[in-house]
Amino acid sequence: MTQTNELERWLAEEARILERLDAGPGPGVARPEQIAGKTGLEIMQGIVDGALPYAEIARTLDFTVIEVAPGRAVFQGMPLQRHLNPLGTVHGGWFATLLDSALGCAVHTLMPPGRAYTTAELGVNMVKAITPKVQRVRAIGTVIHCGRQLATAEARLVGPDGTLYAHATTTCLVFEVPAAR
């Protein structure tokens, strides 16, 4: 598949997802009763399907959740002028946020009901600059280990031509969600 065909496929997939997200509740935080008794995968799938709110940061930084599966999450980002540092390349914080989202949500897909996680450590290696000439990138997160107290994951940030822009790892603290009072 050519780079142009792959980019067209990515854009079509993004358009389908955004249509569902726009028809849903929009950005925000799910109410406790919306997620009670659900697994992390069910919650993440609810977000992708537009049944649950998605994170406001996705709108702020122009990225979208594209796919979730057990131990996997894919986010697609659109590098824009407003994401640039003074040198004219995409700011490292944009890379890190997109990668952190894919890493954390990959871990989230493996959470049973009543369990959650938080990022305890994030390591990002940027290996190639991104400019707005790169129309889209994808952060592909996969879980390496998910235990009762810790989870680890890795992610790669790639372009439609397969170019690697960054890679990252995370360690997440896994915990029981406190009962509602």
GROMACS .gro file of N, CA and C in nm:
model
  543
    1MET      N    1   0.085  -0.117   0.000
    1MET     CA    2   0.000   0.000   0.000
    1MET      C    3   0.090   0.124   0.000
    2THR      N    4   0.057   0.222  -0.083
    2THR     CA    5   0.137   0.343  -0.091
    2THR      C    6   0.106   0.435   0.027
    3GLN      N    7   0.198   0.529   0.048
    3GLN     CA    8   0.179   0.626   0.156
    3GLN      C    9   0.050   0.704   0.136
    4THR      N   10   0.020   0.742   0.011
    4THR     CA   11  -0.102   0.818  -0.017
    4THR      C   12  -0.225   0.735   0.016
    5ASN      N   13  -0.225   0.607  -0.023
    5ASN     CA   14  -0.339   0.520   0.008
    5ASN      C   15  -0.355   0.502   0.158
    6GLU      N   16  -0.243   0.486   0.228
    6GLU     CA   17  -0.250   0.468   0.374
    6GLU      C   18  -0.304   0.594   0.441
    7LEU      N   19  -0.257   0.710   0.399
    7LEU     CA   20  -0.308   0.836   0.454
    7LEU      C   21  -0.457   0.849   0.426
    8GLU      N   22  -0.500   0.818   0.304
    8GLU     CA   23  -0.643   0.824   0.271
    8GLU      C   24  -0.724   0.731   0.361
    9ARG      N   25  -0.672   0.612   0.387
    9ARG     CA   26  -0.739   0.516   0.474
    9ARG      C   27  -0.748   0.573   0.616
   10TRP      N   28  -0.639   0.631   0.665
   10TRP     CA   29  -0.637   0.691   0.799
   10TRP      C   30  -0.740   0.804   0.808
   11LEU      N   31  -0.744   0.889   0.706
   11LEU     CA   32  -0.837   1.002   0.708
   11LEU      C   33  -0.982   0.956   0.705
   12ALA      N   34  -1.011   0.853   0.625
   12ALA     CA   35  -1.148   0.800   0.619
   12ALA      C   36  -1.188   0.739   0.752
   13GLU      N   37  -1.096   0.666   0.815
   13GLU     CA   38  -1.124   0.607   0.945
   13GLU      C   39  -1.147   0.715   1.050
   14GLU      N   40  -1.064   0.819   1.048
   14GLU     CA   41  -1.080   0.931   1.141
   14GLU      C   42  -1.215   0.999   1.121
   15ALA      N   43  -1.257   1.019   0.996
   15ALA     CA   44  -1.386   1.084   0.968
   15ALA      C   45  -1.502   1.003   1.026
   16ARG      N   46  -1.496   0.870   1.012
   16ARG     CA   47  -1.602   0.784   1.068
   16ARG      C   48  -1.607   0.795   1.220
   17ILE      N   49  -1.491   0.793   1.283
   17ILE     CA   50  -1.484   0.803   1.430
   17ILE      C   51  -1.536   0.939   1.476
   18LEU      N   52  -1.490   1.046   1.412
   18LEU     CA   53  -1.531   1.180   1.452
   18LEU      C   54  -1.682   1.200   1.435
   19GLU      N   55  -1.740   1.139   1.333
   19GLU     CA   56  -1.885   1.148   1.316
   19GLU      C   57  -1.957   1.085   1.435
   20ARG      N   58  -1.908   0.970   1.480
   20ARG     CA   59  -1.968   0.905   1.599
   20ARG      C   60  -1.947   0.989   1.724
   21LEU      N   61  -1.826   1.042   1.740
   21LEU     CA   62  -1.797   1.124   1.858
   21LEU      C   63  -1.882   1.250   1.860
   22ASP      N   64  -1.898   1.313   1.744
   22ASP     CA   65  -1.978   1.435   1.735
   22ASP      C   66  -2.126   1.408   1.763
   23ALA      N   67  -2.172   1.287   1.733
   23ALA     CA   68  -2.313   1.252   1.758
   23ALA      C   69  -2.337   1.212   1.904
   24GLY      N   70  -2.229   1.187   1.977
   24GLY     CA   71  -2.239   1.143   2.116
   24GLY      C   72  -2.241   1.259   2.213
   25PRO      N   73  -2.205   1.232   2.338
   25PRO     CA   74  -2.211   1.335   2.442
   25PRO      C   75  -2.102   1.441   2.432
   26GLY      N   76  -2.002   1.419   2.348
   26GLY     CA   77  -1.893   1.516   2.334
   26GLY      C   78  -1.787   1.497   2.441
   27PRO      N   79  -1.701   1.598   2.458
   27PRO     CA   80  -1.595   1.585   2.558
   27PRO      C   81  -1.650   1.600   2.699
   28GLY      N   82  -1.583   1.537   2.793
   28GLY     CA   83  -1.625   1.549   2.932
   28GLY      C   84  -1.580   1.430   3.014
   29VAL      N   85  -1.647   1.410   3.125
   29VAL     CA   86  -1.617   1.302   3.217
   29VAL      C   87  -1.742   1.217   3.233
   30ALA      N   88  -1.727   1.086   3.221
   30ALA     CA   89  -1.842   0.996   3.238
   30ALA      C   90  -1.891   1.001   3.382
   31ARG      N   91  -2.022   0.995   3.397
   31ARG     CA   92  -2.082   0.990   3.530
   31ARG      C   93  -2.059   0.850   3.589
   32PRO      N   94  -2.047   0.837   3.719
   32PRO     CA   95  -2.023   0.706   3.780
   32PRO      C   96  -2.122   0.599   3.736
   33GLU      N   97  -2.249   0.634   3.723
   33GLU     CA   98  -2.348   0.533   3.683
   33GLU      C   99  -2.330   0.489   3.538
   34GLN      N  100  -2.263   0.568   3.454
   34GLN     CA  101  -2.239   0.530   3.315
   34GLN      C  102  -2.131   0.421   3.304
   35ILE      N  103  -2.042   0.416   3.400
   35ILE     CA  104  -1.930   0.321   3.390
   35ILE      C  105  -1.933   0.213   3.497
   36ALA      N  106  -2.026   0.221   3.590
   36ALA     CA  107  -2.034   0.122   3.699
   36ALA      C  108  -2.048  -0.019   3.642
   37GLY      N  109  -1.965  -0.109   3.692
   37GLY     CA  110  -1.970  -0.249   3.652
   37GLY      C  111  -1.908  -0.280   3.517
   38LYS      N  112  -1.854  -0.180   3.449
   38LYS     CA  113  -1.795  -0.202   3.317
   38LYS      C  114  -1.645  -0.228   3.329
   39THR      N  115  -1.595  -0.309   3.237
   39THR     CA  116  -1.451  -0.329   3.227
   39THR      C  117  -1.389  -0.206   3.160
   40GLY      N  118  -1.260  -0.194   3.171
   40GLY     CA  119  -1.190  -0.086   3.102
   40GLY      C  120  -1.211  -0.093   2.951
   41LEU      N  121  -1.211  -0.214   2.895
   41LEU     CA  122  -1.234  -0.228   2.751
   41LEU      C  123  -1.374  -0.181   2.714
   42GLU      N  124  -1.474  -0.215   2.795
   42GLU     CA  125  -1.611  -0.170   2.768
   42GLU      C  126  -1.620  -0.018   2.774
   43ILE      N  127  -1.550   0.043   2.869
   43ILE     CA  128  -1.551   0.189   2.880
   43ILE      C  129  -1.483   0.251   2.757
   44MET      N  130  -1.366   0.200   2.722
   44MET     CA  131  -1.294   0.254   2.607
   44MET      C  132  -1.374   0.235   2.479
   45GLN      N  133  -1.438   0.119   2.463
   45GLN     CA  134  -1.520   0.096   2.344
   45GLN      C  135  -1.639   0.191   2.342
   46GLY      N  136  -1.696   0.221   2.460
   46GLY     CA  137  -1.805   0.317   2.469
   46GLY      C  138  -1.762   0.456   2.424
   47ILE      N  139  -1.638   0.492   2.452
   47ILE     CA  140  -1.585   0.621   2.406
   47ILE      C  141  -1.572   0.620   2.254
   48VAL      N  142  -1.509   0.516   2.199
   48VAL     CA  143  -1.491   0.506   2.054
   48VAL      C  144  -1.625   0.503   1.982
   49ASP      N  145  -1.724   0.438   2.041
   49ASP     CA  146  -1.857   0.429   1.979
   49ASP      C  147  -1.939   0.556   1.994
   50GLY      N  148  -1.892   0.652   2.074
   50GLY     CA  149  -1.965   0.776   2.094
   50GLY      C  150  -2.074   0.767   2.200
   51ALA      N  151  -2.074   0.659   2.278
   51ALA     CA  152  -2.175   0.643   2.383
   51ALA      C  153  -2.133   0.712   2.513
   52LEU      N  154  -2.003   0.727   2.533
   52LEU     CA  155  -1.949   0.791   2.654
   52LEU      C  156  -1.867   0.913   2.613
   53PRO      N  157  -1.854   1.010   2.702
   53PRO     CA  158  -1.773   1.128   2.669
   53PRO      C  159  -1.627   1.090   2.647
   54TYR      N  160  -1.563   1.167   2.561
   54TYR     CA  161  -1.419   1.149   2.539
   54TYR      C  162  -1.345   1.262   2.610
   55ALA      N  163  -1.214   1.247   2.624
   55ALA     CA  164  -1.133   1.344   2.699
   55ALA      C  165  -1.122   1.477   2.624
   56GLU      N  166  -1.146   1.584   2.695
   56GLU     CA  167  -1.138   1.720   2.639
   56GLU      C  168  -1.000   1.749   2.579
   57ILE      N  169  -0.894   1.692   2.635
   57ILE     CA  170  -0.758   1.716   2.585
   57ILE      C  171  -0.745   1.674   2.439
   58ALA      N  172  -0.824   1.576   2.396
   58ALA     CA  173  -0.819   1.532   2.256
   58ALA      C  174  -0.863   1.644   2.163
   59ARG      N  175  -0.965   1.716   2.202
   59ARG     CA  176  -1.011   1.829   2.121
   59ARG      C  177  -0.908   1.942   2.126
   60THR      N  178  -0.856   1.969   2.245
   60THR     CA  179  -0.760   2.077   2.264
   60THR      C  180  -0.635   2.056   2.178
   61LEU      N  181  -0.586   1.933   2.172
   61LEU     CA  182  -0.460   1.905   2.103
   61LEU      C  183  -0.477   1.833   1.969
   62ASP      N  184  -0.600   1.825   1.919
   62ASP     CA  185  -0.628   1.774   1.785
   62ASP      C  186  -0.583   1.630   1.764
   63PHE      N  187  -0.628   1.542   1.854
   63PHE     CA  188  -0.607   1.399   1.831
   63PHE      C  189  -0.734   1.323   1.866
   64THR      N  190  -0.743   1.201   1.817
   64THR     CA  191  -0.865   1.122   1.828
   64THR      C  192  -0.830   0.976   1.857
   65VAL      N  193  -0.907   0.914   1.946
   65VAL     CA  194  -0.893   0.770   1.965
   65VAL      C  195  -0.951   0.703   1.841
   66ILE      N  196  -0.876   0.610   1.785
   66ILE     CA  197  -0.915   0.544   1.660
   66ILE      C  198  -0.959   0.401   1.684
   67GLU      N  199  -0.888   0.333   1.774
   67GLU     CA  200  -0.912   0.189   1.791
   67GLU      C  201  -0.874   0.147   1.931
   68VAL      N  202  -0.951   0.054   1.987
   68VAL     CA  203  -0.915  -0.010   2.113
   68VAL      C  204  -0.942  -0.160   2.100
   69ALA      N  205  -0.859  -0.237   2.166
   69ALA     CA  206  -0.872  -0.382   2.173
   69ALA      C  207  -0.802  -0.423   2.303
   70PRO      N  208  -0.820  -0.544   2.348
   70PRO     CA  209  -0.752  -0.584   2.472
   70PRO      C  210  -0.600  -0.560   2.464
   71GLY      N  211  -0.551  -0.474   2.553
   71GLY     CA  212  -0.408  -0.445   2.559
   71GLY      C  213  -0.356  -0.355   2.449
   72ARG      N  214  -0.444  -0.287   2.378
   72ARG     CA  215  -0.403  -0.204   2.264
   72ARG      C  216  -0.493  -0.081   2.253
   73ALA      N  217  -0.432   0.033   2.220
   73ALA     CA  218  -0.506   0.156   2.191
   73ALA      C  219  -0.430   0.234   2.084
   74VAL      N  220  -0.505   0.289   1.990
   74VAL     CA  221  -0.446   0.366   1.881
   74VAL      C  222  -0.511   0.505   1.879
   75PHE      N  223  -0.426   0.607   1.880
   75PHE     CA  224  -0.471   0.746   1.871
   75PHE      C  225  -0.409   0.807   1.746
   76GLN      N  226  -0.485   0.893   1.681
   76GLN     CA  227  -0.437   0.962   1.561
   76GLN      C  228  -0.435   1.110   1.588
   77GLY      N  229  -0.323   1.174   1.555
   77GLY     CA  230  -0.308   1.316   1.578
   77GLY      C  231  -0.282   1.394   1.451
   78MET      N  232  -0.326   1.520   1.453
   78MET     CA  233  -0.307   1.611   1.341
   78MET      C  234  -0.215   1.723   1.387
   79PRO      N  235  -0.085   1.718   1.348
   79PRO     CA  236   0.007   1.825   1.387
   79PRO      C  237  -0.029   1.955   1.315
   80LEU      N  238  -0.052   2.060   1.392
   80LEU     CA  239  -0.094   2.188   1.336
   80LEU      C  240   0.002   2.299   1.377
   81GLN      N  241  -0.012   2.413   1.315
   81GLN     CA  242   0.070   2.530   1.343
   81GLN      C  243   0.070   2.563   1.493
   82ARG      N  244  -0.046   2.550   1.558
   82ARG     CA  245  -0.055   2.587   1.700
   82ARG      C  246   0.019   2.492   1.793
   83HIS      N  247   0.069   2.379   1.739
   83HIS     CA  248   0.144   2.283   1.819
   83HIS      C  249   0.296   2.304   1.807
   84LEU      N  250   0.336   2.405   1.734
   84LEU     CA  251   0.479   2.425   1.707
   84LEU      C  252   0.552   2.493   1.821
   85ASN      N  253   0.679   2.458   1.835
   85ASN     CA  254   0.768   2.530   1.925
   85ASN      C  255   0.829   2.648   1.846
   86PRO      N  256   0.908   2.733   1.907
   86PRO     CA  257   0.964   2.848   1.836
   86PRO      C  258   1.058   2.811   1.720
   87LEU      N  259   1.104   2.686   1.714
   87LEU     CA  260   1.192   2.645   1.605
   87LEU      C  261   1.115   2.593   1.484
   88GLY      N  262   0.981   2.584   1.495
   88GLY     CA  263   0.901   2.544   1.381
   88GLY      C  264   0.871   2.396   1.371
   89THR      N  265   0.901   2.321   1.477
   89THR     CA  266   0.865   2.179   1.480
   89THR      C  267   0.763   2.156   1.592
   90VAL      N  268   0.696   2.044   1.584
   90VAL     CA  269   0.592   2.014   1.683
   90VAL      C  270   0.656   2.000   1.822
   91HIS      N  271   0.596   2.065   1.919
   91HIS     CA  272   0.643   2.067   2.058
   91HIS      C  273   0.647   1.926   2.115
   92GLY      N  274   0.747   1.897   2.195
   92GLY     CA  275   0.761   1.766   2.258
   92GLY      C  276   0.645   1.730   2.348
   93GLY      N  277   0.580   1.828   2.407
   93GLY     CA  278   0.464   1.800   2.491
   93GLY      C  279   0.349   1.741   2.413
   94TRP      N  280   0.337   1.778   2.286
   94TRP     CA  281   0.233   1.720   2.200
   94TRP      C  282   0.264   1.572   2.176
   95PHE      N  283   0.390   1.543   2.142
   95PHE     CA  284   0.433   1.403   2.126
   95PHE      C  285   0.397   1.324   2.252
   96ALA      N  286   0.440   1.378   2.368
   96ALA     CA  287   0.424   1.308   2.496
   96ALA      C  288   0.278   1.285   2.530
   97THR      N  289   0.193   1.383   2.506
   97THR     CA  290   0.051   1.369   2.539
   97THR      C  291  -0.016   1.264   2.452
   98LEU      N  292   0.016   1.264   2.324
   98LEU     CA  293  -0.041   1.165   2.233
   98LEU      C  294   0.005   1.024   2.271
   99LEU      N  295   0.134   1.009   2.299
   99LEU     CA  296   0.187   0.879   2.340
   99LEU      C  297   0.131   0.834   2.475
  100ASP      N  298   0.124   0.926   2.571
  100ASP     CA  299   0.070   0.894   2.704
  100ASP      C  300  -0.075   0.847   2.693
  101SER      N  301  -0.151   0.908   2.604
  101SER     CA  302  -0.291   0.868   2.585
  101SER      C  303  -0.299   0.725   2.533
  102ALA      N  304  -0.218   0.692   2.433
  102ALA     CA  305  -0.220   0.556   2.378
  102ALA      C  306  -0.172   0.454   2.482
  103LEU      N  307  -0.069   0.489   2.556
  103LEU     CA  308  -0.016   0.399   2.660
  103LEU      C  309  -0.119   0.374   2.769
  104GLY      N  310  -0.173   0.481   2.825
  104GLY     CA  311  -0.268   0.469   2.935
  104GLY      C  312  -0.395   0.398   2.893
  105CYS      N  313  -0.446   0.431   2.776
  105CYS     CA  314  -0.571   0.367   2.732
  105CYS      C  315  -0.550   0.221   2.697
  106ALA      N  316  -0.430   0.183   2.650
  106ALA     CA  317  -0.401   0.041   2.629
  106ALA      C  318  -0.409  -0.033   2.762
  107VAL      N  319  -0.352   0.025   2.867
  107VAL     CA  320  -0.362  -0.033   3.001
  107VAL      C  321  -0.508  -0.036   3.046
  108HIS      N  322  -0.580   0.073   3.021
  108HIS     CA  323  -0.721   0.081   3.062
  108HIS      C  324  -0.804  -0.035   3.006
  109THR      N  325  -0.773  -0.078   2.884
  109THR     CA  326  -0.850  -0.187   2.822
  109THR      C  327  -0.840  -0.318   2.899
  110LEU      N  328  -0.742  -0.330   2.986
  110LEU     CA  329  -0.724  -0.455   3.061
  110LEU      C  330  -0.774  -0.446   3.205
  111MET      N  331  -0.834  -0.334   3.241
  111MET     CA  332  -0.884  -0.317   3.378
  111MET      C  333  -1.018  -0.388   3.394
  112PRO      N  334  -1.030  -0.473   3.500
  112PRO     CA  335  -1.160  -0.532   3.530
  112PRO      C  336  -1.249  -0.426   3.596
  113PRO      N  337  -1.378  -0.453   3.609
  113PRO     CA  338  -1.465  -0.357   3.678
  113PRO      C  339  -1.411  -0.325   3.818
  114GLY      N  340  -1.416  -0.197   3.854
  114GLY     CA  341  -1.372  -0.157   3.987
  114GLY      C  342  -1.223  -0.132   4.001
  115ARG      N  343  -1.148  -0.147   3.892
  115ARG     CA  344  -1.004  -0.121   3.896
  115ARG      C  345  -0.973  -0.006   3.801
  116ALA      N  346  -0.871   0.072   3.837
  116ALA     CA  347  -0.829   0.184   3.754
  116ALA      C  348  -0.677   0.193   3.758
  117TYR      N  349  -0.622   0.293   3.695
  117TYR     CA  350  -0.477   0.309   3.686
  117TYR      C  351  -0.444   0.457   3.683
  118THR      N  352  -0.319   0.487   3.707
  118THR     CA  353  -0.267   0.622   3.684
  118THR      C  354  -0.122   0.608   3.640
  119THR      N  355  -0.077   0.699   3.557
  119THR     CA  356   0.061   0.696   3.510
  119THR      C  357   0.154   0.728   3.626
  120ALA      N  358   0.250   0.639   3.651
  120ALA     CA  359   0.351   0.663   3.754
  120ALA      C  360   0.483   0.707   3.690
  121GLU      N  361   0.508   0.663   3.567
  121GLU     CA  362   0.632   0.697   3.497
  121GLU      C  363   0.603   0.698   3.348
  122LEU      N  364   0.659   0.797   3.280
  122LEU     CA  365   0.646   0.808   3.135
  122LEU      C  366   0.783   0.842   3.079
  123GLY      N  367   0.830   0.762   2.986
  123GLY     CA  368   0.957   0.788   2.918
  123GLY      C  369   0.931   0.803   2.769
  124VAL      N  370   0.975   0.915   2.712
  124VAL     CA  371   0.951   0.943   2.570
  124VAL      C  372   1.085   0.967   2.502
  125ASN      N  373   1.102   0.903   2.387
  125ASN     CA  374   1.220   0.924   2.303
  125ASN      C  375   1.173   0.976   2.168
  126MET      N  376   1.206   1.100   2.139
  126MET     CA  377   1.171   1.160   2.010
  126MET      C  378   1.289   1.138   1.916
  127VAL      N  379   1.263   1.073   1.803
  127VAL     CA  380   1.372   1.036   1.713
  127VAL      C  381   1.370   1.112   1.580
  128LYS      N  382   1.260   1.182   1.552
  128LYS     CA  383   1.251   1.260   1.428
  128LYS      C  384   1.151   1.373   1.451
  129ALA      N  385   1.185   1.490   1.403
  129ALA     CA  386   1.097   1.606   1.418
  129ALA      C  387   0.970   1.589   1.333
  130ILE      N  388   0.861   1.649   1.382
  130ILE     CA  389   0.736   1.654   1.306
  130ILE      C  390   0.708   1.801   1.277
  131THR      N  391   0.669   1.827   1.153
  131THR     CA  392   0.622   1.960   1.113
  131THR      C  393   0.477   1.944   1.064
  132PRO      N  394   0.407   2.055   1.046
  132PRO     CA  395   0.269   2.043   0.994
  132PRO      C  396   0.261   1.982   0.854
  133LYS      N  397   0.373   1.965   0.785
  133LYS     CA  398   0.372   1.895   0.655
  133LYS      C  399   0.332   1.749   0.672
  134VAL      N  400   0.357   1.694   0.792
  134VAL     CA  401   0.313   1.558   0.824
  134VAL      C  402   0.165   1.570   0.860
  135GLN      N  403   0.078   1.518   0.776
  135GLN     CA  404  -0.065   1.542   0.795
  135GLN      C  405  -0.124   1.467   0.913
  136ARG      N  406  -0.077   1.348   0.941
  136ARG     CA  407  -0.129   1.269   1.053
  136ARG      C  408  -0.017   1.180   1.105
  137VAL      N  409  -0.026   1.150   1.235
  137VAL     CA  410   0.059   1.049   1.298
  137VAL      C  411  -0.031   0.962   1.384
  138ARG      N  412   0.016   0.842   1.410
  138ARG     CA  413  -0.057   0.751   1.498
  138ARG      C  414   0.032   0.706   1.612
  139ALA      N  415  -0.025   0.710   1.732
  139ALA     CA  416   0.039   0.655   1.851
  139ALA      C  417  -0.027   0.520   1.876
  140ILE      N  418   0.053   0.416   1.871
  140ILE     CA  419   0.003   0.279   1.886
  140ILE      C  420   0.059   0.223   2.016
  141GLY      N  421  -0.029   0.208   2.114
  141GLY     CA  422   0.011   0.161   2.246
  141GLY      C  423  -0.025   0.015   2.267
  142THR      N  424   0.068  -0.061   2.326
  142THR     CA  425   0.044  -0.202   2.359
  142THR      C  426   0.096  -0.231   2.499
  143VAL      N  427   0.019  -0.311   2.570
  143VAL     CA  428   0.056  -0.348   2.706
  143VAL      C  429   0.162  -0.457   2.702
  144ILE      N  430   0.262  -0.442   2.786
  144ILE     CA  431   0.366  -0.543   2.802
  144ILE      C  432   0.329  -0.634   2.919
  145HIS      N  433   0.285  -0.573   3.030
  145HIS     CA  434   0.250  -0.648   3.151
  145HIS      C  435   0.137  -0.575   3.223
  146CYS      N  436   0.041  -0.651   3.272
  146CYS     CA  437  -0.065  -0.591   3.352
  146CYS      C  438  -0.089  -0.681   3.472
  147GLY      N  439  -0.047  -0.633   3.588
  147GLY     CA  440  -0.064  -0.709   3.710
  147GLY      C  441  -0.163  -0.643   3.804
  148ARG      N  442  -0.167  -0.692   3.926
  148ARG     CA  443  -0.262  -0.641   4.026
  148ARG      C  444  -0.227  -0.501   4.073
  149GLN      N  445  -0.096  -0.467   4.074
  149GLN     CA  446  -0.054  -0.336   4.124
  149GLN      C  447   0.018  -0.249   4.021
  150LEU      N  448   0.081  -0.312   3.922
  150LEU     CA  449   0.156  -0.236   3.821
  150LEU      C  450   0.123  -0.287   3.682
  151ALA      N  451   0.129  -0.195   3.587
  151ALA     CA  452   0.116  -0.231   3.445
  151ALA      C  453   0.223  -0.154   3.369
  152THR      N  454   0.275  -0.215   3.265
  152THR     CA  455   0.372  -0.147   3.178
  152THR      C  456   0.323  -0.158   3.034
  153ALA      N  457   0.359  -0.058   2.955
  153ALA     CA  458   0.318  -0.056   2.815
  153ALA      C  459   0.424   0.019   2.734
  154GLU      N  460   0.417  -0.002   2.603
  154GLU     CA  461   0.506   0.068   2.511
  154GLU      C  462   0.422   0.122   2.395
  155ALA      N  463   0.473   0.228   2.332
  155ALA     CA  464   0.401   0.288   2.219
  155ALA      C  465   0.501   0.341   2.118
  156ARG      N  466   0.453   0.348   1.995
  156ARG     CA  467   0.530   0.405   1.885
  156ARG      C  468   0.445   0.512   1.818
  157LEU      N  469   0.507   0.623   1.782
  157LEU     CA  470   0.441   0.730   1.709
  157LEU      C  471   0.493   0.725   1.566
  158VAL      N  472   0.404   0.694   1.471
  158VAL     CA  473   0.444   0.670   1.332
  158VAL      C  474   0.359   0.752   1.236
  159GLY      N  475   0.414   0.774   1.118
  159GLY     CA  476   0.341   0.838   1.009
  159GLY      C  477   0.281   0.732   0.918
  160PRO      N  478   0.197   0.774   0.823
  160PRO     CA  479   0.134   0.678   0.734
  160PRO      C  480   0.232   0.604   0.643
  161ASP      N  481   0.352   0.659   0.629
  161ASP     CA  482   0.456   0.591   0.549
  161ASP      C  483   0.542   0.499   0.634
  162GLY      N  484   0.509   0.486   0.763
  162GLY     CA  485   0.585   0.400   0.853
  162GLY      C  486   0.699   0.470   0.924
  163THR      N  487   0.722   0.597   0.896
  163THR     CA  488   0.829   0.671   0.963
  163THR      C  489   0.805   0.673   1.113
  164LEU      N  490   0.908   0.639   1.189
  164LEU     CA  491   0.902   0.644   1.335
  164LEU      C  492   0.944   0.784   1.380
  165TYR      N  493   0.856   0.851   1.454
  165TYR     CA  494   0.885   0.984   1.508
  165TYR      C  495   0.923   0.980   1.655
  166ALA      N  496   0.867   0.884   1.728
  166ALA     CA  497   0.898   0.872   1.871
  166ALA      C  498   0.854   0.736   1.921
  167HIS      N  499   0.908   0.698   2.035
  167HIS     CA  500   0.861   0.578   2.104
  167HIS      C  501   0.863   0.607   2.253
  168ALA      N  502   0.781   0.533   2.327
  168ALA     CA  503   0.764   0.565   2.469
  168ALA      C  504   0.732   0.439   2.548
  169THR      N  505   0.754   0.450   2.679
  169THR     CA  506   0.714   0.345   2.772
  169THR      C  507   0.647   0.410   2.892
  170THR      N  508   0.567   0.330   2.961
  170THR     CA  509   0.504   0.378   3.082
  170THR      C  510   0.500   0.268   3.186
  171THR      N  511   0.498   0.311   3.310
  171THR     CA  512   0.463   0.225   3.423
  171THR      C  513   0.342   0.289   3.486
  172CYS      N  514   0.236   0.211   3.505
  172CYS     CA  515   0.113   0.261   3.564
  172CYS      C  516   0.088   0.191   3.696
  173LEU      N  517   0.041   0.267   3.792
  173LEU     CA  518  -0.003   0.213   3.920
  173LEU      C  519  -0.148   0.169   3.902
  174VAL      N  520  -0.178   0.044   3.938
  174VAL     CA  521  -0.312  -0.011   3.927
  174VAL      C  522  -0.371  -0.017   4.068
  175PHE      N  523  -0.498   0.024   4.080
  175PHE     CA  524  -0.559   0.031   4.213
  175PHE      C  525  -0.710   0.006   4.204
  176GLU      N  526  -0.766  -0.019   4.320
  176GLU     CA  527  -0.911  -0.037   4.331
  176GLU      C  528  -0.977   0.101   4.336
  177VAL      N  529  -1.087   0.116   4.262
  177VAL     CA  530  -1.161   0.242   4.263
  177VAL      C  531  -1.235   0.253   4.395
  178PRO      N  532  -1.218   0.361   4.468
  178PRO     CA  533  -1.290   0.376   4.595
  178PRO      C  534  -1.442   0.376   4.571
  179ALA      N  535  -1.514   0.316   4.663
  179ALA     CA  536  -1.661   0.311   4.654
  179ALA      C  537  -1.717   0.452   4.664
  180ALA      N  538  -1.822   0.478   4.586
  180ALA     CA  539  -1.889   0.608   4.592
  180ALA      C  540  -1.958   0.626   4.727
  181ARG      N  541  -1.955   0.749   4.778
  181ARG     CA  542  -2.017   0.777   4.907
  181ARG      C  543  -2.146   0.849   4.888
   0.00000   0.00000   0.00000
